[in-house]
Amino acid sequence: MNSNPPILIVGLGTVSSLGSDTESLLKHLHSGETPAHTMDRSNGWHRARGARLAALLRGPESAWRPSGIAMRRFSRPSRFAVAAAARALPGRAAAHDPVAHDPDLGVSMATMFGPSLFTQSIMDQTLDHGPSAVSPTLFTECVANAAAAQVSLVMRARGPNFTLLAREAGPACAVIQAMDLLRRGRATRMLAGVAEEITPFLHSRLDRFGALARPASGRAEKARPFGRRRNGVLAAEGATVLLMESAASRPSGGMPPLAAVIGGRMAFDPTSTRSGWGQGIETLGKALTGLLEQCHLSPDSIDLIVSGAGGSHHGDLLEARILRHVWRRSPLPPILAPKAMTGEFGGAFLAAAVLAAAGLYRGTPTQDFEPDPELGLAPCLDPPLDPPRRTLITAPASGGPYGWLILERPAP
Amino acid sequence: MTAEPAIPIVVSGLGCVSTWGVGTESLWQGLLSPRPGITGLSRFDSRGYAAKIAGECRETLESLRHRAGGDGDASRADLFALCAAREAVAQAGLDGRLSSLNVGVYFGGSTAGLAEGEGHYASVRSSRRGHSSIRVLSSHPVSSPGEVVARIFGATGPVITVSSACASGTLALGLALEALRSGEVDVAFAGGSDSLTRTTFGGFNALQAVDTRPCRPFRADRAGLSLGEGGAVLVLERQESVEARGGQSLARLLGAGNAADAHHMTAPHPEGEGALIAMQDCLRDARSEAEDVDFVNAHGTGTLLNDQAEFKALRKLFPDRTRSIPVVATKASIGHLLGSAGVIEAVVTVLCLQHQRLHPVPRGGPVDPEASGDLVQERGGRRLELRTGLSLSLGFGGSNAAALFSLPSFP
């Protein structure tokens, strides 16, 4: 087995349209419900027949905001991230009796777009009233690392602090970086995850790039990962933050782990276009095989694949071809594709994947799935799956990046 | 920390674009000359901004495209990155050799194609039609410059962009260092690229953090920062790989460290605590002591609080050399490149080691007795026997990062 000490996931906080606790997320995942909302299209930026839906955090913020934390000037990604972090590591975020700074608690967060609304607001202020009208408050919170910074401030985390961008593979990248820092002893605990917001302008641009699922031929607007009728992803907002610890430095009597991260790898497909998908099956397959070998695993020792396929026509095709390439000598294990429910970007996928690896999310019954014969694989349609021993989480991304994580369920 | 001896990681190529144009030689000559690098802003209308100056790269888009190659959708920041990467790869002698190697790209950045995105947004907003030049947004992501470099050079390893404000570039150097030490990649491009934007200009104006005159780090009369633009790339490899192919090591990257202030969203910790932890972490990683450091390339923005906090951290790190540790502040010459500042300052740190000379920090005026070591002020710089240089970066959100370089032969 891998000689590196196991890195344990001991906490999980999530805030998305699927709920602000794991029970609510699991309920939605098992029922197959996607609480999507109609995006504001009143500004005329969207295509007439384009995407209309997004998985947004609507309703009163009090439903998910942790009590006792002032977030008055935070951007939405910062709010999501702090709420998720406070759930992942309860007890450090109390405003009234702040805990001491912890130089060994680090933060590793991913984002693809950063605080879009605040950046857009600064542009509006500049265009409407000139540069002197720009709000300093908006500016301080429009930096990409606002969420990671606010998490460090609220949790008084003085350890390493990274905001990482690798497009849709960013969450996997953030977890790998946290794993690496823990293994090197640079931190004893890491908060790792992703936070993202979806604004009408961002939604309209993603739609115009052809990235989003849209209604077509009488079929509902829906993300259909690996499905024959897939035509894009569902944009989602929210945050997921994991609390990770090294088993070697773990205090006794700590929280029981959900899973152990035993390996992770990032790679790049240089045949990709700027915002599209490439043909790098061999390159990416070699990288995934290398990860398995590094963890002293063979493909048939993976019990479950939680795929990051989101419903993109070309993206899912590339993902399927890579998986078939790596599993060409052995049957593919069951595959889950939870982005049908979680959507893309918002972090709920990371939570769903960890819960699947922990044996808590065991698949979604699906009645109307149409497999795509070109892909040669399909997600599991007939749950519940047996709890896996080892799970591969894939993180495909448009524009070239790709990530993988291997998680192991602790022995009962 | 690992117990086994550190694998030597070296810089084999440098490339950059700055206010003095394309190339490290232009940068070095510019740093040594009395010619001002921070001059009148021409990229966009400066009316309404308190500061009307910047360290602006005067190369035209056509000229950059000609030098860089790349596709027609490349943003200015993409082109800076490509120009810098081409120069660095050529110097490393890796032209035509990269396809057989596992290459990783580790970039730091803040704005990338935001300038082009601003233009797109303004046009969409005014037309209310929403179909104006959508392709320009393909270079908008902050990760774009690193990804463009990865595609052009066929990188198949990790391609990761750090966006931790002004510490991003130095944090990216640390990622590249670890990837090489662990054997994850054979060659690492550590880089960064940012262009001037209305958003950052307006934002720093709103924070009253800009000086109307060119910035004066560590001077008593300093009044804020000056923004700049450009890009830089360092090609990093294991020393044994460079020696095996008969290549030249320009410097060693001995170590990198980082820490958060967890104090305030924009203001540094008043005692420089995060900066101190980052430098100590860097020295630990480099298996070096503070007395091994021959000079510091400071973050030195020229804002009242930054320089004060930074100097407090330096004073704690060098208690016996508080007044004598030589300090340079490259931002006084080229402006503040935000997320990519740490990378171009790393290039400058290596150039100082190579030339055995510290570049001058321009502009006179008394040095703040509360905020500086031995600031290099001599015209033409200072010749010194230099073995190591520490480059420090501090950023919004309390991000702090440090990197220690040395001559290839050190220790």
JSON list of N, CA and C in Angstrom, two decimals, chain A residues 272-306:
[
{"chain": "A", "resi": 272, "resn": "SER", "atom": "N", "xyz": [-6.65, 20.57, -25.79]},
{"chain": "A", "resi": 272, "resn": "SER", "atom": "CA", "xyz": [-7.91, 21.28, -25.53]},
{"chain": "A", "resi": 272, "resn": "SER", "atom": "C", "xyz": [-7.89, 22.66, -26.18]},
{"chain": "A", "resi": 273, "resn": "THR", "atom": "N", "xyz": [-9.07, 23.18, -26.42]},
{"chain": "A", "resi": 273, "resn": "THR", "atom": "CA", "xyz": [-9.17, 24.57, -26.85]},
{"chain": "A", "resi": 273, "resn": "THR", "atom": "C", "xyz": [-9.36, 25.43, -25.61]},
{"chain": "A", "resi": 274, "resn": "ARG", "atom": "N", "xyz": [-9.43, 26.75, -25.80]},
{"chain": "A", "resi": 274, "resn": "ARG", "atom": "CA", "xyz": [-9.52, 27.66, -24.65]},
{"chain": "A", "resi": 274, "resn": "ARG", "atom": "C", "xyz": [-10.69, 27.33, -23.73]},
{"chain": "A", "resi": 275, "resn": "SER", "atom": "N", "xyz": [-11.83, 27.07, -24.31]},
{"chain": "A", "resi": 275, "resn": "SER", "atom": "CA", "xyz": [-12.98, 26.79, -23.45]},
{"chain": "A", "resi": 275, "resn": "SER", "atom": "C", "xyz": [-13.65, 25.47, -23.81]},
{"chain": "A", "resi": 276, "resn": "GLY", "atom": "N", "xyz": [-12.94, 24.65, -24.57]},
{"chain": "A", "resi": 276, "resn": "GLY", "atom": "CA", "xyz": [-13.53, 23.39, -24.99]},
{"chain": "A", "resi": 276, "resn": "GLY", "atom": "C", "xyz": [-12.71, 22.19, -24.53]},
{"chain": "A", "resi": 277, "resn": "TRP", "atom": "N", "xyz": [-12.96, 21.07, -25.15]},
{"chain": "A", "resi": 277, "resn": "TRP", "atom": "CA", "xyz": [-12.39, 19.80, -24.72]},
{"chain": "A", "resi": 277, "resn": "TRP", "atom": "C", "xyz": [-11.45, 19.27, -25.78]},
{"chain": "A", "resi": 278, "resn": "GLY", "atom": "N", "xyz": [-10.43, 18.56, -25.37]},
{"chain": "A", "resi": 278, "resn": "GLY", "atom": "CA", "xyz": [-9.46, 18.02, -26.31]},
{"chain": "A", "resi": 278, "resn": "GLY", "atom": "C", "xyz": [-9.68, 16.55, -26.59]},
{"chain": "A", "resi": 279, "resn": "GLN", "atom": "N", "xyz": [-8.62, 15.95, -27.10]},
{"chain": "A", "resi": 279, "resn": "GLN", "atom": "CA", "xyz": [-8.66, 14.54, -27.50]},
{"chain": "A", "resi": 279, "resn": "GLN", "atom": "C", "xyz": [-7.61, 13.73, -26.74]},
{"chain": "A", "resi": 280, "resn": "GLY", "atom": "N", "xyz": [-7.19, 14.24, -25.62]},
{"chain": "A", "resi": 280, "resn": "GLY", "atom": "CA", "xyz": [-6.02, 13.66, -24.95]},
{"chain": "A", "resi": 280, "resn": "GLY", "atom": "C", "xyz": [-6.29, 12.40, -24.15]},
{"chain": "A", "resi": 281, "resn": "ILE", "atom": "N", "xyz": [-6.88, 11.43, -24.78]},
{"chain": "A", "resi": 281, "resn": "ILE", "atom": "CA", "xyz": [-7.24, 10.19, -24.07]},
{"chain": "A", "resi": 281, "resn": "ILE", "atom": "C", "xyz": [-5.99, 9.48, -23.54]},
{"chain": "A", "resi": 282, "resn": "GLU", "atom": "N", "xyz": [-4.99, 9.35, -24.42]},
{"chain": "A", "resi": 282, "resn": "GLU", "atom": "CA", "xyz": [-3.77, 8.64, -24.02]},
{"chain": "A", "resi": 282, "resn": "GLU", "atom": "C", "xyz": [-3.06, 9.39, -22.89]},
{"chain": "A", "resi": 283, "resn": "THR", "atom": "N", "xyz": [-2.92, 10.71, -23.08]},
{"chain": "A", "resi": 283, "resn": "THR", "atom": "CA", "xyz": [-2.20, 11.53, -22.09]},
{"chain": "A", "resi": 283, "resn": "THR", "atom": "C", "xyz": [-2.88, 11.47, -20.73]},
{"chain": "A", "resi": 284, "resn": "LEU", "atom": "N", "xyz": [-4.17, 11.69, -20.75]},
{"chain": "A", "resi": 284, "resn": "LEU", "atom": "CA", "xyz": [-4.89, 11.72, -19.48]},
{"chain": "A", "resi": 284, "resn": "LEU", "atom": "C", "xyz": [-5.04, 10.31, -18.90]},
{"chain": "A", "resi": 285, "resn": "GLY", "atom": "N", "xyz": [-5.21, 9.34, -19.77]},
{"chain": "A", "resi": 285, "resn": "GLY", "atom": "CA", "xyz": [-5.27, 7.95, -19.29]},
{"chain": "A", "resi": 285, "resn": "GLY", "atom": "C", "xyz": [-3.96, 7.54, -18.63]},
{"chain": "A", "resi": 286, "resn": "LYS", "atom": "N", "xyz": [-2.87, 8.00, -19.21]},
{"chain": "A", "resi": 286, "resn": "LYS", "atom": "CA", "xyz": [-1.55, 7.69, -18.63]},
{"chain": "A", "resi": 286, "resn": "LYS", "atom": "C", "xyz": [-1.42, 8.33, -17.25]},
{"chain": "A", "resi": 287, "resn": "ALA", "atom": "N", "xyz": [-1.91, 9.54, -17.12]},
{"chain": "A", "resi": 287, "resn": "ALA", "atom": "CA", "xyz": [-1.84, 10.22, -15.83]},
{"chain": "A", "resi": 287, "resn": "ALA", "atom": "C", "xyz": [-2.68, 9.50, -14.78]},
{"chain": "A", "resi": 288, "resn": "LEU", "atom": "N", "xyz": [-3.87, 9.06, -15.17]},
{"chain": "A", "resi": 288, "resn": "LEU", "atom": "CA", "xyz": [-4.72, 8.34, -14.21]},
{"chain": "A", "resi": 288, "resn": "LEU", "atom": "C", "xyz": [-4.10, 6.99, -13.84]},
{"chain": "A", "resi": 289, "resn": "THR", "atom": "N", "xyz": [-3.57, 6.30, -14.84]},
{"chain": "A", "resi": 289, "resn": "THR", "atom": "CA", "xyz": [-2.89, 5.03, -14.55]},
{"chain": "A", "resi": 289, "resn": "THR", "atom": "C", "xyz": [-1.71, 5.26, -13.61]},
{"chain": "A", "resi": 290, "resn": "GLY", "atom": "N", "xyz": [-1.00, 6.36, -13.85]},
{"chain": "A", "resi": 290, "resn": "GLY", "atom": "CA", "xyz": [0.13, 6.70, -12.98]},
{"chain": "A", "resi": 290, "resn": "GLY", "atom": "C", "xyz": [-0.31, 6.93, -11.55]},
{"chain": "A", "resi": 291, "resn": "LEU", "atom": "N", "xyz": [-1.45, 7.54, -11.37]},
{"chain": "A", "resi": 291, "resn": "LEU", "atom": "CA", "xyz": [-1.96, 7.76, -10.01]},
{"chain": "A", "resi": 291, "resn": "LEU", "atom": "C", "xyz": [-2.28, 6.42, -9.33]},
{"chain": "A", "resi": 292, "resn": "LEU", "atom": "N", "xyz": [-2.94, 5.55, -10.09]},
{"chain": "A", "resi": 292, "resn": "LEU", "atom": "CA", "xyz": [-3.27, 4.23, -9.51]},
{"chain": "A", "resi": 292, "resn": "LEU", "atom": "C", "xyz": [-1.99, 3.49, -9.11]},
{"chain": "A", "resi": 293, "resn": "GLU", "atom": "N", "xyz": [-0.99, 3.54, -9.98]},
{"chain": "A", "resi": 293, "resn": "GLU", "atom": "CA", "xyz": [0.27, 2.86, -9.68]},
{"chain": "A", "resi": 293, "resn": "GLU", "atom": "C", "xyz": [0.96, 3.49, -8.46]},
{"chain": "A", "resi": 294, "resn": "GLN", "atom": "N", "xyz": [0.90, 4.81, -8.40]},
{"chain": "A", "resi": 294, "resn": "GLN", "atom": "CA", "xyz": [1.51, 5.50, -7.26]},
{"chain": "A", "resi": 294, "resn": "GLN", "atom": "C", "xyz": [0.85, 5.06, -5.95]},
{"chain": "A", "resi": 295, "resn": "CYS", "atom": "N", "xyz": [-0.43, 4.77, -6.02]},
{"chain": "A", "resi": 295, "resn": "CYS", "atom": "CA", "xyz": [-1.15, 4.30, -4.81]},
{"chain": "A", "resi": 295, "resn": "CYS", "atom": "C", "xyz": [-1.10, 2.77, -4.69]},
{"chain": "A", "resi": 296, "resn": "HIS", "atom": "N", "xyz": [-0.31, 2.13, -5.55]},
{"chain": "A", "resi": 296, "resn": "HIS", "atom": "CA", "xyz": [-0.18, 0.67, -5.55]},
{"chain": "A", "resi": 296, "resn": "HIS", "atom": "C", "xyz": [-1.54, 0.00, -5.74]},
{"chain": "A", "resi": 297, "resn": "LEU", "atom": "N", "xyz": [-2.30, 0.54, -6.65]},
{"chain": "A", "resi": 297, "resn": "LEU", "atom": "CA", "xyz": [-3.63, -0.01, -6.94]},
{"chain": "A", "resi": 297, "resn": "LEU", "atom": "C", "xyz": [-3.72, -0.38, -8.42]},
{"chain": "A", "resi": 298, "resn": "SER", "atom": "N", "xyz": [-4.53, -1.37, -8.70]},
{"chain": "A", "resi": 298, "resn": "SER", "atom": "CA", "xyz": [-4.86, -1.69, -10.09]},
{"chain": "A", "resi": 298, "resn": "SER", "atom": "C", "xyz": [-6.28, -1.19, -10.35]},
{"chain": "A", "resi": 299, "resn": "PRO", "atom": "N", "xyz": [-6.64, -1.00, -11.62]},
{"chain": "A", "resi": 299, "resn": "PRO", "atom": "CA", "xyz": [-8.00, -0.51, -11.89]},
{"chain": "A", "resi": 299, "resn": "PRO", "atom": "C", "xyz": [-9.08, -1.35, -11.22]},
{"chain": "A", "resi": 300, "resn": "ASP", "atom": "N", "xyz": [-8.86, -2.69, -11.16]},
{"chain": "A", "resi": 300, "resn": "ASP", "atom": "CA", "xyz": [-9.95, -3.51, -10.60]},
{"chain": "A", "resi": 300, "resn": "ASP", "atom": "C", "xyz": [-10.03, -3.43, -9.07]},
{"chain": "A", "resi": 301, "resn": "SER", "atom": "N", "xyz": [-9.13, -2.67, -8.45]},
{"chain": "A", "resi": 301, "resn": "SER", "atom": "CA", "xyz": [-9.27, -2.49, -7.00]},
{"chain": "A", "resi": 301, "resn": "SER", "atom": "C", "xyz": [-10.10, -1.24, -6.67]},
{"chain": "A", "resi": 302, "resn": "ILE", "atom": "N", "xyz": [-10.56, -0.56, -7.70]},
{"chain": "A", "resi": 302, "resn": "ILE", "atom": "CA", "xyz": [-11.49, 0.58, -7.48]},
{"chain": "A", "resi": 302, "resn": "ILE", "atom": "C", "xyz": [-12.91, 0.02, -7.50]},
{"chain": "A", "resi": 303, "resn": "ASP", "atom": "N", "xyz": [-13.66, 0.31, -6.44]},
{"chain": "A", "resi": 303, "resn": "ASP", "atom": "CA", "xyz": [-15.01, -0.24, -6.32]},
{"chain": "A", "resi": 303, "resn": "ASP", "atom": "C", "xyz": [-16.08, 0.68, -6.88]},
{"chain": "A", "resi": 304, "resn": "LEU", "atom": "N", "xyz": [-15.75, 1.95, -6.98]},
{"chain": "A", "resi": 304, "resn": "LEU", "atom": "CA", "xyz": [-16.76, 2.93, -7.40]},
{"chain": "A", "resi": 304, "resn": "LEU", "atom": "C", "xyz": [-16.07, 4.11, -8.06]},
{"chain": "A", "resi": 305, "resn": "ILE", "atom": "N", "xyz": [-16.68, 4.61, -9.12]},
{"chain": "A", "resi": 305, "resn": "ILE", "atom": "CA", "xyz": [-16.19, 5.85, -9.73]},
{"chain": "A", "resi": 305, "resn": "ILE", "atom": "C", "xyz": [-17.29, 6.90, -9.56]},
{"chain": "A", "resi": 306, "resn": "VAL", "atom": "N", "xyz": [-16.92, 8.01, -8.95]},
{"chain": "A", "resi": 306, "resn": "VAL", "atom": "CA", "xyz": [-17.84, 9.15, -8.91]},
{"chain": "A", "resi": 306, "resn": "VAL", "atom": "C", "xyz": [-17.32, 10.12, -9.95]}
]
